[in-house]
Short mmCIF file of C-alpha atoms in Angstrom, two decimals:
data_model
loop_
_atom_site.label_atom_id
_atom_site.label_comp_id
_atom_site.label_asym_id
_atom_site.label_seq_id
_atom_site.Cartn_x
_atom_site.Cartn_y
_atom_site.Cartn_z
CA UNK A 1 -23.37 37.67 20.16
CA UNK A 2 -20.11 37.25 22.32
CA UNK A 3 -22.55 33.96 23.36
CA UNK A 4 -23.13 32.76 20.09
CA UNK A 5 -19.42 32.58 19.35
CA UNK A 6 -18.90 30.57 22.37
CA UNK A 7 -21.70 28.47 21.12
CA UNK A 8 -19.78 27.85 17.91
CA UNK A 9 -16.52 27.15 19.83
CA UNK A 10 -18.14 24.56 21.52
CA UNK A 11 -19.73 23.17 18.27
CA UNK A 12 -15.85 22.51 17.24
CA UNK A 13 -15.08 21.14 20.03
CA UNK A 14 -17.75 18.21 20.32
CA UNK A 15 -17.14 17.66 16.62
CA UNK A 16 -13.75 17.13 17.22
CA UNK A 17 -14.28 14.87 20.50
CA UNK A 18 -16.81 12.78 18.36
CA UNK A 19 -13.86 12.13 15.83
CA UNK A 20 -11.51 11.38 18.55
CA UNK A 21 -13.42 8.78 20.13
CA UNK A 22 -14.40 7.47 16.52
CA UNK A 23 -10.98 6.90 15.88
CA UNK A 24 -9.77 5.55 19.36
CA UNK A 25 -12.87 2.95 19.31
CA UNK A 26 -11.62 1.19 16.57
CA UNK A 27 -7.70 1.86 16.89
CA UNK A 28 -6.37 -1.46 17.51
CA UNK A 29 -3.30 -2.15 20.07
CA UNK A 30 0.24 -2.50 18.55
CA UNK A 31 1.40 -6.00 16.94
CA UNK A 32 3.07 -8.16 19.79
CA UNK A 33 6.69 -8.23 18.23
CA UNK A 34 8.27 -10.39 20.69
CA UNK A 35 5.45 -12.88 20.41
CA UNK A 36 5.86 -12.91 16.57
CA UNK A 37 9.26 -13.27 16.58
CA UNK A 38 9.48 -16.41 18.55
CA UNK A 39 7.69 -18.02 15.44
CA UNK A 40 10.39 -17.25 12.99
CA UNK A 41 11.85 -20.44 11.44
CA UNK A 42 13.91 -18.71 8.75
CA UNK A 43 15.30 -15.61 9.53
CA UNK A 44 16.73 -14.55 6.35
CA UNK A 45 13.65 -15.09 4.15
CA UNK A 46 12.99 -11.75 2.05
CA UNK A 47 9.51 -11.96 2.75
CA UNK A 48 9.85 -12.14 6.55
CA UNK A 49 12.06 -9.43 6.45
CA UNK A 50 9.73 -7.29 4.43
CA UNK A 51 6.68 -8.43 6.80
CA UNK A 52 8.76 -7.57 10.19
CA UNK A 53 9.46 -4.08 8.64
CA UNK A 54 5.66 -3.37 7.70
CA UNK A 55 5.02 -4.62 11.45
CA UNK A 56 7.29 -2.27 13.07
CA UNK A 57 5.95 0.70 10.78
CA UNK A 58 2.25 -0.02 11.38
CA UNK A 59 2.92 -0.27 15.43
CA UNK A 60 4.89 3.12 14.96
CA UNK A 61 1.56 4.51 13.51
CA UNK A 62 -0.51 3.01 15.64
CA UNK A 63 1.71 4.40 18.93
CA UNK A 64 1.93 7.94 17.46
CA UNK A 65 -1.99 8.05 16.98
CA UNK A 66 -2.70 6.55 20.35
CA UNK A 67 -0.54 8.85 22.09
CA UNK A 68 -1.57 12.40 20.49
CA UNK A 69 -5.20 11.24 20.94
CA UNK A 70 -4.72 10.29 24.42
CA UNK A 71 -2.93 13.69 25.12
CA UNK A 72 -5.58 15.51 23.18
CA UNK A 73 -8.40 13.94 25.14
CA UNK A 74 -6.60 15.39 28.37
CA UNK A 75 -6.49 18.65 26.58
CA UNK A 76 -10.17 18.89 25.54
CA UNK A 77 -10.94 17.68 29.03
CA UNK A 78 -9.09 20.42 30.55
CA UNK A 79 -6.39 18.16 32.52
CA UNK A 80 -3.56 19.51 30.10
CA UNK A 81 -2.70 23.01 28.58
CA UNK A 82 -3.68 22.95 24.91
CA UNK A 83 -0.15 22.86 22.82
CA UNK A 84 0.24 24.27 19.36
CA UNK A 85 0.67 20.66 18.34
CA UNK A 86 -2.65 19.71 19.91
CA UNK A 87 -3.91 23.00 18.23
CA UNK A 88 -2.81 21.45 15.13
CA UNK A 89 -4.37 18.23 15.51
CA UNK A 90 -7.72 20.05 16.72
CA UNK A 91 -7.66 21.60 13.47
CA UNK A 92 -6.91 18.74 11.47
CA UNK A 93 -9.50 16.31 12.94
CA UNK A 94 -12.23 19.11 12.78
CA UNK A 95 -11.27 19.46 9.16
CA UNK A 96 -11.23 15.93 8.28
CA UNK A 97 -7.71 15.86 7.30
CA UNK A 98 -5.12 13.45 7.96
CA UNK A 99 -2.69 14.88 10.49
CA UNK A 100 0.91 15.50 8.89
CA UNK A 101 2.82 13.53 11.40
CA UNK A 102 0.80 10.44 10.89
CA UNK A 103 1.17 10.89 7.12
CA UNK A 104 4.93 11.36 7.88
CA UNK A 105 5.15 7.78 9.51
CA UNK A 106 3.40 6.03 6.68
CA UNK A 107 5.84 7.73 3.90
CA UNK A 108 2.58 9.80 2.49
CA UNK A 109 4.39 13.26 2.76
CA UNK A 110 7.95 14.39 1.33
CA UNK A 111 9.96 17.08 0.45
CA UNK A 112 7.40 18.09 -2.23
CA UNK A 113 4.35 18.11 0.14
CA UNK A 114 1.48 15.44 0.59
CA UNK A 115 1.06 12.16 -1.24
CA UNK A 116 -2.18 11.50 0.14
CA UNK A 117 -5.48 12.70 -1.39
CA UNK A 118 -7.71 10.87 1.27
CA UNK A 119 -10.14 12.57 3.99
CA UNK A 120 -8.98 11.53 7.54
CA UNK A 121 -11.98 9.20 7.01
CA UNK A 122 -11.14 7.48 4.02
CA UNK A 123 -7.49 7.27 5.14
CA UNK A 124 -8.70 5.82 8.56
CA UNK A 125 -10.86 3.15 6.70
CA UNK A 126 -7.81 2.24 4.34
CA UNK A 127 -5.20 2.08 7.51
CA UNK A 128 -7.67 -0.52 8.87
CA UNK A 129 -7.88 -2.61 5.89
CA UNK A 130 -4.08 -2.64 5.50
CA UNK A 131 -3.68 -3.61 9.75
CA UNK A 132 -6.21 -6.47 8.66
CA UNK A 133 -3.78 -7.74 5.73
CA UNK A 134 -0.91 -7.67 8.26
CA UNK A 135 -3.09 -9.51 10.92
CA UNK A 136 -3.64 -12.38 8.24
CA UNK A 137 -0.38 -12.57 7.29
CA UNK A 138 1.40 -12.67 10.88
CA UNK A 139 -1.44 -15.03 12.13
CA UNK A 140 -0.12 -17.82 14.37
CA UNK A 141 -2.39 -20.23 12.22
CA UNK A 142 0.10 -20.09 9.36
CA UNK A 143 4.05 -20.03 9.01
CA UNK A 144 5.13 -16.36 9.02
CA UNK A 145 7.28 -16.95 6.05
CA UNK A 146 4.05 -17.90 3.88
CA UNK A 147 2.64 -14.84 2.25
CA UNK A 148 -1.09 -14.56 1.72
CA UNK A 149 -2.11 -16.13 -1.92
CA UNK A 150 -2.24 -12.74 -3.14
CA UNK A 151 -0.74 -9.64 -1.67
CA UNK A 152 -2.53 -6.27 -1.87
CA UNK A 153 0.55 -4.27 -2.81
CA UNK A 154 -1.36 -0.97 -2.37
CA UNK A 155 -1.81 -1.83 1.41
CA UNK A 156 1.89 -1.97 1.86
CA UNK A 157 4.12 1.13 3.05
CA UNK A 158 6.98 -0.04 1.15
CA UNK A 159 5.64 -1.53 -2.00
CA UNK A 160 9.01 -1.54 -3.90
CA UNK A 161 10.40 -3.56 -0.78
CA UNK A 162 7.84 -6.41 -1.28
CA UNK A 163 8.96 -6.57 -5.28
CA UNK A 164 12.35 -6.49 -4.15
CA UNK A 165 12.03 -9.32 -2.23
CA UNK A 166 10.36 -11.21 -4.70
CA UNK A 167 13.60 -10.43 -6.96
CA UNK A 168 15.86 -11.73 -4.16
CA UNK A 169 13.92 -14.96 -3.49
CA UNK A 170 14.19 -15.75 -7.38
CA UNK A 171 17.89 -14.71 -7.38
CA UNK A 172 18.95 -16.95 -4.72
CA UNK A 173 17.01 -19.76 -5.65
CA UNK A 174 18.54 -19.75 -9.45
CA UNK A 175 21.95 -18.37 -8.50
CA UNK A 176 21.71 -15.09 -9.95
CA UNK A 177 22.84 -11.48 -8.46
CA UNK A 178 20.02 -9.21 -7.32
CA UNK A 179 21.90 -6.63 -10.07
CA UNK A 180 20.91 -9.04 -12.84
CA UNK A 181 17.33 -9.35 -11.90
CA UNK A 182 14.66 -7.37 -13.73
CA UNK A 183 10.50 -7.21 -13.15
CA UNK A 184 8.23 -9.19 -15.66
CA UNK A 185 4.68 -8.79 -14.93
CA UNK A 186 2.23 -11.37 -16.43
CA UNK A 187 -1.46 -9.80 -15.69
CA UNK A 188 -3.95 -12.59 -14.99
CA UNK A 189 -7.75 -12.54 -15.58
CA UNK A 190 -8.50 -12.96 -12.03
CA UNK A 191 -10.68 -10.11 -10.35
CA UNK A 192 -12.04 -11.82 -7.59
CA UNK A 193 -9.04 -12.34 -5.32
CA UNK A 194 -10.78 -14.83 -2.86
CA UNK A 195 -10.68 -17.34 -5.43
CA UNK A 196 -7.24 -17.44 -5.28
CA UNK A 197 -5.74 -20.18 -2.95
CA UNK A 198 -1.96 -20.15 -3.02
CA UNK A 199 1.13 -17.79 -4.36
CA UNK A 200 2.62 -19.45 -7.36
CA UNK A 201 5.91 -21.46 -7.32
CA UNK A 202 7.91 -18.75 -9.00
CA UNK A 203 7.54 -14.95 -8.62
CA UNK A 204 4.41 -13.59 -6.54
CA UNK A 205 0.56 -12.52 -7.10
CA UNK A 206 0.19 -8.59 -6.23
CA UNK A 207 -3.28 -6.84 -6.49
CA UNK A 208 -4.71 -3.50 -5.76
CA UNK A 209 -3.71 -1.51 -8.85
CA UNK A 210 -5.70 0.93 -11.22
CA UNK A 211 -5.18 1.97 -14.59
CA UNK A 212 -4.83 5.41 -15.54
CA UNK A 213 -5.35 6.82 -19.32
CA UNK A 214 -6.33 3.23 -20.60
CA UNK A 215 -8.08 0.20 -19.28
CA UNK A 216 -6.63 -3.70 -19.50
CA UNK A 217 -8.62 -5.81 -21.68
CA UNK A 218 -8.91 -9.29 -20.22
CA UNK A 219 -9.94 -10.96 -23.48
CA UNK A 220 -7.33 -9.98 -25.61
CA UNK A 221 -4.84 -9.61 -23.03
CA UNK A 222 -3.26 -6.18 -23.68
CA UNK A 223 -3.79 -2.39 -23.07
CA UNK A 224 -6.97 -1.01 -24.74
CA UNK A 225 -8.43 2.26 -24.90
CA UNK A 226 -10.49 3.41 -21.80
CA UNK A 227 -13.88 3.60 -21.90
CA UNK A 228 -15.82 7.03 -21.43
CA UNK A 229 -16.00 8.41 -17.85
CA UNK A 230 -14.18 5.36 -16.62
CA UNK A 231 -11.24 7.30 -14.73
CA UNK A 232 -9.35 4.13 -12.91
CA UNK A 233 -10.19 0.92 -13.98
CA UNK A 234 -9.43 -1.73 -11.54
CA UNK A 235 -6.45 -3.63 -12.94
CA UNK A 236 -6.73 -7.82 -12.21
CA UNK A 237 -4.12 -9.76 -10.65
CA UNK A 238 -0.70 -9.12 -11.49
CA UNK A 239 1.87 -12.24 -11.29
CA UNK A 240 5.02 -10.50 -10.80
CA UNK A 241 8.20 -12.65 -11.81
CA UNK A 242 11.85 -11.73 -11.35
CA UNK A 243 13.98 -12.56 -14.87
CA UNK A 244 17.45 -11.69 -15.85
CA UNK A 245 18.10 -8.84 -18.20
CA UNK A 246 18.45 -11.48 -21.03
CA UNK A 247 15.04 -12.77 -20.38
CA UNK A 248 12.81 -9.78 -20.28
CA UNK A 249 10.27 -9.40 -23.02
CA UNK A 250 10.91 -5.92 -24.79
CA UNK A 251 8.95 -6.65 -27.86
CA UNK A 252 5.48 -5.63 -27.95
CA UNK A 253 5.33 -4.11 -24.44
CA UNK A 254 5.00 -0.89 -22.72
CA UNK A 255 7.17 -0.12 -19.86
CA UNK A 256 4.33 0.91 -17.64
CA UNK A 257 5.28 3.17 -14.61
CA UNK A 258 3.44 2.24 -11.38
CA UNK A 259 2.62 5.25 -8.81
CA UNK A 260 1.40 5.23 -5.29
CA UNK A 261 -0.82 8.13 -6.11
CA UNK A 262 -2.33 10.24 -8.66
CA UNK A 263 0.57 12.40 -7.48
CA UNK A 264 3.33 11.17 -9.73
CA UNK A 265 6.75 11.98 -9.56
CA UNK A 266 7.92 11.24 -6.06
CA UNK A 267 5.47 8.31 -5.66
CA UNK A 268 7.02 6.27 -8.10
CA UNK A 269 7.53 2.49 -7.18
CA UNK A 270 8.68 0.38 -10.27
CA UNK A 271 7.85 0.07 -14.18
CA UNK A 272 5.91 -3.35 -15.19
CA UNK A 273 5.96 -4.13 -18.68
CA UNK A 274 2.49 -4.60 -20.14
CA UNK A 275 1.54 -6.30 -23.34
CA UNK A 276 0.46 -3.77 -25.91
CA UNK A 277 -0.55 -4.39 -29.77
CA UNK A 278 0.12 -0.66 -30.91
CA UNK A 279 3.39 0.83 -30.64
CA UNK A 280 4.60 1.71 -27.05
CA UNK A 281 5.08 5.41 -27.91
CA UNK A 282 1.61 5.83 -27.82
CA UNK A 283 0.80 5.08 -24.45
CA UNK A 284 4.17 7.25 -23.47
CA UNK A 285 2.69 10.35 -25.03
CA UNK A 286 -0.63 9.63 -23.08
CA UNK A 287 1.17 9.61 -20.00
CA UNK A 288 -0.15 5.96 -19.04
CA UNK A 289 0.32 4.74 -15.76
CA UNK A 290 -0.87 2.42 -12.85
CA UNK A 291 -1.63 3.79 -9.26
CA UNK A 292 -2.04 2.19 -6.32
CA UNK A 293 -4.62 4.77 -4.59
CA UNK A 294 -7.22 6.22 -7.21
CA UNK A 295 -8.05 9.23 -5.04
#
């Protein structure tokens, strides 16, 4: 019987090794911040400051993953003793769960526990899409200060930082203080982001949001009752504009809260006013929201 038990252990190790190799194979090098910073034209540009922070955070994630996985490889091959931390990592990889240390750097874990509902494999797919957006954004073929035509806001570590950058740009251009600015959201009818060529003159395009509890009706340009069994319908691209308090539309809108994940509360980002043809209290009672990650 003992032999069978040993075989089971071998099975676990084999599985962990293959998961580890699968991750390492696709893990990219850190972004070359020295080279990127040499291309800066306007150091104080709010969008640029945001981009640099995202790149630094991504590098921290990549660095942590790489060093922990390298160490674990050595442990599995017998070159190092297996520490408690390595043992925890083995269990995470075996159970297809994201190691808490990785979630922490991404800001996906907090005092109330984890905000991430993805398995490790789904989380890693998502991380690759995130670094792809950062690759395009920081590519040497375009000015660093130029944002992608629409920013996949759900793929940023600090989504509110991006919205704040938009408010800062508008405040500076129009001579207001940041305290006076509020978020106004115009929902477009664009679902295919590849058709968008450039950011608007004023404000910014964002995408990657999902509705929860309702759907967005493109034809009538307002919130509508959701279809049966449709849990998280995709929201079209949104044009976020910063306006002063007195310009903010309050009639016929529902201040829709936006959360990073379906775990509300600590993942709140900001609220966007959405057009509604029925009184807003209906959506308030129904707990209608938008989420960046539907799972």
